[in-house]
mmCIF file of C-alpha atoms in Angstrom:
data_model
loop_
_atom_site.group_PDB
_atom_site.id
_atom_site.type_symbol
_atom_site.label_atom_id
_atom_site.label_comp_id
_atom_site.label_asym_id
_atom_site.label_seq_id
_atom_site.Cartn_x
_atom_site.Cartn_y
_atom_site.Cartn_z
ATOM 1 C CA UNK J 85 0.059 -0.066 0.348
ATOM 2 C CA UNK J 86 1.291 2.958 -0.363
ATOM 3 C CA UNK J 87 1.537 6.414 1.471
ATOM 4 C CA UNK J 88 -0.638 7.986 -0.301
ATOM 5 C CA UNK J 89 -3.224 5.271 0.200
ATOM 6 C CA UNK J 90 -2.428 4.796 4.059
ATOM 7 C CA UNK J 91 -2.960 8.765 4.179
ATOM 8 C CA UNK J 92 -7.025 7.769 2.566
ATOM 9 C CA UNK J 93 -7.084 4.806 4.220
ATOM 10 C CA UNK J 94 -6.855 6.657 7.872
ATOM 11 C CA UNK J 95 -8.603 10.412 7.467
ATOM 12 C CA UNK J 96 -11.753 7.027 5.661
ATOM 13 C CA UNK J 97 -10.957 5.273 9.471
ATOM 14 C CA UNK J 98 -11.258 9.206 11.441
ATOM 15 C CA UNK J 99 -13.694 9.842 9.509
ATOM 16 C CA UNK J 100 -16.866 6.845 10.231
ATOM 17 C CA UNK J 101 -14.906 6.902 14.061
ATOM 18 C CA UNK J 102 -16.015 10.999 13.908
ATOM 19 C CA UNK J 103 -19.333 10.331 12.849
ATOM 20 C CA UNK J 104 -20.235 7.507 15.348
ATOM 21 C CA UNK J 105 -17.772 9.080 18.692
ATOM 22 C CA UNK J 106 -17.553 12.891 18.152
ATOM 23 C CA UNK J 107 -14.658 13.935 17.427
ATOM 24 C CA UNK J 108 -13.882 15.073 21.380
ATOM 25 C CA UNK J 109 -14.771 11.360 21.950
ATOM 26 C CA UNK J 110 -11.905 9.862 19.205
ATOM 27 C CA UNK J 111 -8.757 8.738 19.814
ATOM 28 C CA UNK J 112 -6.487 8.002 18.110
ATOM 29 C CA UNK J 113 -6.181 4.497 19.093
ATOM 30 C CA UNK J 114 -9.557 3.714 17.772
ATOM 31 C CA UNK J 115 -8.563 5.557 14.636
ATOM 32 C CA UNK J 116 -6.410 3.371 14.427
ATOM 33 C CA UNK J 117 -8.330 0.037 15.230
ATOM 34 C CA UNK J 118 -10.552 1.673 12.611
ATOM 35 C CA UNK J 119 -8.149 1.182 10.517
ATOM 36 C CA UNK J 120 -6.722 -2.185 11.470
ATOM 37 C CA UNK J 121 -3.050 0.111 12.152
ATOM 38 C CA UNK J 122 -0.876 0.727 14.554
ATOM 39 C CA UNK J 123 -1.454 4.335 16.754
ATOM 40 C CA UNK J 124 2.400 5.133 15.992
ATOM 41 C CA UNK J 125 2.182 4.685 11.804
ATOM 42 C CA UNK J 126 -1.499 7.311 12.440
ATOM 43 C CA UNK J 127 1.355 9.264 14.132
ATOM 44 C CA UNK J 128 3.508 9.543 11.142
ATOM 45 C CA UNK J 129 1.195 10.844 9.146
ATOM 46 C CA UNK J 130 -0.692 13.390 10.937
ATOM 47 C CA UNK J 131 0.994 14.688 14.321
ATOM 48 C CA UNK J 132 -1.814 14.960 16.165
ATOM 49 C CA UNK J 133 -6.157 14.394 15.733
ATOM 50 C CA UNK J 134 -6.896 17.994 15.007
ATOM 51 C CA UNK J 135 -4.582 17.191 11.415
ATOM 52 C CA UNK J 136 -6.547 14.707 10.582
ATOM 53 C CA UNK J 137 -9.986 16.652 11.735
ATOM 54 C CA UNK J 138 -8.418 19.087 9.183
ATOM 55 C CA UNK J 139 -7.833 16.666 7.001
ATOM 56 C CA UNK J 140 -10.746 14.856 6.764
ATOM 57 C CA UNK J 141 -12.784 18.289 6.486
ATOM 58 C CA UNK J 142 -10.628 18.847 3.483
ATOM 59 C CA UNK J 143 -11.332 15.475 1.569
ATOM 60 C CA UNK J 144 -14.461 15.354 2.526
ATOM 61 C CA UNK J 145 -15.596 19.214 0.851
ATOM 62 C CA UNK J 146 -13.272 18.054 -2.434
ATOM 63 C CA UNK J 147 -15.552 14.830 -2.983
ATOM 64 C CA UNK J 148 -18.843 17.170 -2.615
ATOM 65 C CA UNK J 149 -16.942 19.678 -5.122
ATOM 66 C CA UNK J 150 -15.855 17.247 -7.522
ATOM 67 C CA UNK J 151 -19.451 16.337 -8.090
ATOM 68 C CA UNK J 152 -20.115 19.588 -9.771
ATOM 69 C CA UNK J 153 -17.043 20.416 -11.516
ATOM 70 C CA UNK J 154 -16.866 20.910 -14.575
ATOM 71 C CA UNK J 155 -20.795 21.559 -14.841
ATOM 72 C CA UNK J 156 -21.375 25.212 -16.160
ATOM 73 C CA UNK J 157 -24.004 25.819 -14.153
ATOM 74 C CA UNK J 158 -27.185 26.355 -16.834
ATOM 75 C CA UNK J 159 -26.209 22.439 -17.374
ATOM 76 C CA UNK J 160 -27.396 20.680 -14.113
ATOM 77 C CA UNK J 161 -30.833 21.777 -13.482
ATOM 78 C CA UNK J 162 -32.821 22.834 -9.919
ATOM 79 C CA UNK J 163 -34.481 20.241 -9.850
ATOM 80 C CA UNK J 164 -31.532 17.678 -10.005
ATOM 81 C CA UNK J 165 -29.783 19.648 -8.138
ATOM 82 C CA UNK J 166 -32.775 19.414 -5.035
ATOM 83 C CA UNK J 167 -33.100 16.266 -5.684
ATOM 84 C CA UNK J 168 -29.569 15.452 -5.177
ATOM 85 C CA UNK J 169 -28.479 17.627 -1.774
ATOM 86 C CA UNK J 170 -32.624 15.926 -0.150
ATOM 87 C CA UNK J 171 -30.930 12.630 -1.083
ATOM 88 C CA UNK J 172 -27.783 12.859 1.111
ATOM 89 C CA UNK J 173 -30.025 12.659 4.177
ATOM 90 C CA UNK J 174 -31.637 9.996 3.072
ATOM 91 C CA UNK J 175 -28.502 7.698 2.145
ATOM 92 C CA UNK J 176 -25.927 9.600 3.525
ATOM 93 C CA UNK J 177 -26.623 11.011 6.431
ATOM 94 C CA UNK J 178 -23.420 10.599 8.188
ATOM 95 C CA UNK J 179 -22.558 13.046 5.838
ATOM 96 C CA UNK J 180 -24.099 16.007 7.713
ATOM 97 C CA UNK J 181 -23.450 14.482 11.014
ATOM 98 C CA UNK J 182 -20.084 15.147 9.845
ATOM 99 C CA UNK J 183 -21.230 18.742 9.014
ATOM 100 C CA UNK J 184 -23.312 19.251 12.217
ATOM 101 C CA UNK J 185 -19.518 18.042 14.502
ATOM 102 C CA UNK J 186 -17.039 19.797 12.761
ATOM 103 C CA UNK J 187 -20.549 23.302 13.228
ATOM 104 C CA UNK J 188 -20.107 22.021 17.044
ATOM 105 C CA UNK J 189 -17.046 22.194 17.004
ATOM 106 C CA UNK J 190 -16.310 24.815 15.500
ATOM 107 C CA UNK J 191 -18.421 27.458 17.349
ATOM 108 C CA UNK J 192 -17.197 25.985 20.493
ATOM 109 C CA UNK J 193 -13.248 26.789 19.406
ATOM 110 C CA UNK J 194 -14.407 30.967 18.985
ATOM 111 C CA UNK J 195 -11.264 32.307 16.943
ATOM 112 C CA UNK J 196 -9.215 29.281 16.567
ATOM 113 C CA UNK J 197 -8.245 26.525 13.371
ATOM 114 C CA UNK J 198 -11.886 25.058 13.359
ATOM 115 C CA UNK J 199 -14.071 28.545 13.892
ATOM 116 C CA UNK J 200 -11.904 29.845 10.244
ATOM 117 C CA UNK J 201 -13.271 26.221 9.106
ATOM 118 C CA UNK J 202 -16.813 26.181 9.412
ATOM 119 C CA UNK J 203 -16.587 29.884 8.541
ATOM 120 C CA UNK J 204 -15.083 28.645 5.593
ATOM 121 C CA UNK J 205 -17.319 25.255 5.148
ATOM 122 C CA UNK J 206 -20.258 27.803 5.253
ATOM 123 C CA UNK J 207 -18.741 29.840 2.497
ATOM 124 C CA UNK J 208 -18.377 27.501 -0.566
ATOM 125 C CA UNK J 209 -21.526 26.113 0.326
ATOM 126 C CA UNK J 210 -22.883 29.083 -0.958
ATOM 127 C CA UNK J 211 -20.378 29.717 -3.212
ATOM 128 C CA UNK J 212 -21.232 26.542 -4.827
ATOM 129 C CA UNK J 213 -24.489 27.119 -5.133
ATOM 130 C CA UNK J 214 -24.034 30.862 -6.051
ATOM 131 C CA UNK J 215 -22.462 30.878 -8.519
ATOM 132 C CA UNK J 216 -25.450 28.344 -10.816
ATOM 133 C CA UNK J 217 -27.867 30.579 -8.966
ATOM 134 C CA UNK J 218 -26.915 33.768 -10.623
ATOM 135 C CA UNK J 219 -27.410 31.976 -14.164
ATOM 136 C CA UNK J 220 -31.219 31.818 -13.200
ATOM 137 C CA UNK J 221 -32.104 34.982 -10.950
ATOM 138 C CA UNK J 222 -28.930 37.098 -13.027
ATOM 139 C CA UNK J 223 -28.861 39.528 -9.453
ATOM 140 C CA UNK J 224 -25.246 38.291 -6.954
ATOM 141 C CA UNK J 225 -26.370 39.753 -4.486
ATOM 142 C CA UNK J 226 -30.148 37.983 -5.218
ATOM 143 C CA UNK J 227 -28.171 34.599 -5.514
ATOM 144 C CA UNK J 228 -25.666 35.062 -2.827
ATOM 145 C CA UNK J 229 -28.611 36.056 -0.514
ATOM 146 C CA UNK J 230 -30.898 33.451 -1.546
ATOM 147 C CA UNK J 231 -27.525 30.664 -1.645
ATOM 148 C CA UNK J 232 -27.843 31.455 2.142
ATOM 149 C CA UNK J 233 -31.324 30.875 2.806
ATOM 150 C CA UNK J 234 -31.297 27.303 0.558
ATOM 151 C CA UNK J 235 -27.691 26.567 2.304
ATOM 152 C CA UNK J 236 -30.068 26.589 6.024
ATOM 153 C CA UNK J 237 -33.035 24.703 4.773
ATOM 154 C CA UNK J 238 -30.475 21.696 3.179
ATOM 155 C CA UNK J 239 -29.246 21.533 6.728
ATOM 156 C CA UNK J 240 -32.445 22.330 8.768
ATOM 157 C CA UNK J 241 -34.143 19.796 6.705
ATOM 158 C CA UNK J 242 -31.183 17.238 6.752
ATOM 159 C CA UNK J 243 -31.425 18.091 10.448
ATOM 160 C CA UNK J 244 -35.060 16.709 11.302
ATOM 161 C CA UNK J 245 -34.773 13.217 8.549
ATOM 162 C CA UNK J 246 -31.852 12.740 10.543
ATOM 163 C CA UNK J 247 -33.375 12.910 14.198
ATOM 164 C CA UNK J 248 -36.761 11.643 12.987
ATOM 165 C CA UNK J 249 -36.497 8.493 10.814
ATOM 166 C CA UNK J 250 -40.384 9.881 9.891
ATOM 167 C CA UNK J 251 -39.435 13.174 9.099
ATOM 168 C CA UNK J 252 -40.996 13.723 5.657
ATOM 169 C CA UNK J 253 -38.830 15.406 3.499
ATOM 170 C CA UNK J 254 -39.879 14.915 0.235
ATOM 171 C CA UNK J 255 -42.902 17.164 0.985
ATOM 172 C CA UNK J 256 -40.975 20.272 1.812
ATOM 173 C CA UNK J 257 -38.499 19.655 -0.561
ATOM 174 C CA UNK J 258 -41.292 19.892 -3.562
ATOM 175 C CA UNK J 259 -42.305 23.313 -1.502
ATOM 176 C CA UNK J 260 -38.730 24.270 -1.804
ATOM 177 C CA UNK J 261 -38.987 23.521 -5.031
ATOM 178 C CA UNK J 262 -42.509 25.059 -6.434
ATOM 179 C CA UNK J 263 -41.248 28.345 -4.172
ATOM 180 C CA UNK J 264 -38.017 29.175 -6.193
ATOM 181 C CA UNK J 265 -39.540 28.326 -9.013
ATOM 182 C CA UNK J 266 -42.360 30.857 -7.960
ATOM 183 C CA UNK J 267 -38.849 33.605 -7.137
ATOM 184 C CA UNK J 268 -37.557 33.081 -10.232
ATOM 185 C CA UNK J 269 -40.370 33.320 -12.905
ATOM 186 C CA UNK J 270 -41.002 36.595 -10.627
ATOM 187 C CA UNK J 271 -37.806 37.687 -11.703
ATOM 188 C CA UNK J 272 -37.364 37.033 -15.025
ATOM 189 C CA UNK J 273 -40.418 39.052 -15.120
ATOM 190 C CA UNK J 274 -38.968 42.010 -13.362
#
């Protein structure tokens, strides 16, 4: 196994452990056990748990950014984007669990590395939504504001689905799609 493959193995193991146990309750030993390697090897690749946490975040962020790389803003429909985001809560709830974990850590780390990481996550999320929205609504300020609202909706709806398995996430997403279409049509007629 190459160094890059071992590093990726550790990042994946850390992601799984952080999602299951939370960052504060996870240990380097837990991560080593998950990866089926020694704790010394974890320290060879990462100087501490925080560096591993930041590497996990970078990996997660890169994965989802790649999903839309190479797609011009108008080549992916609004419905496709909303459907993909909605299904994350249903099919990959660990992604949202990770997101909430890092949010919680960042909120508690006033002025520190983790707060800056959360700030970056939210900025990148707004930016990735804002670019296609600008193609739809035409106004960059409105696209930015709409992206902030959508990001809050996505995170909030996913949280409800994760903590309440009976929560019907489909109906709110249908209504959100309708509201966006009404807004877009209104913007087109102005």
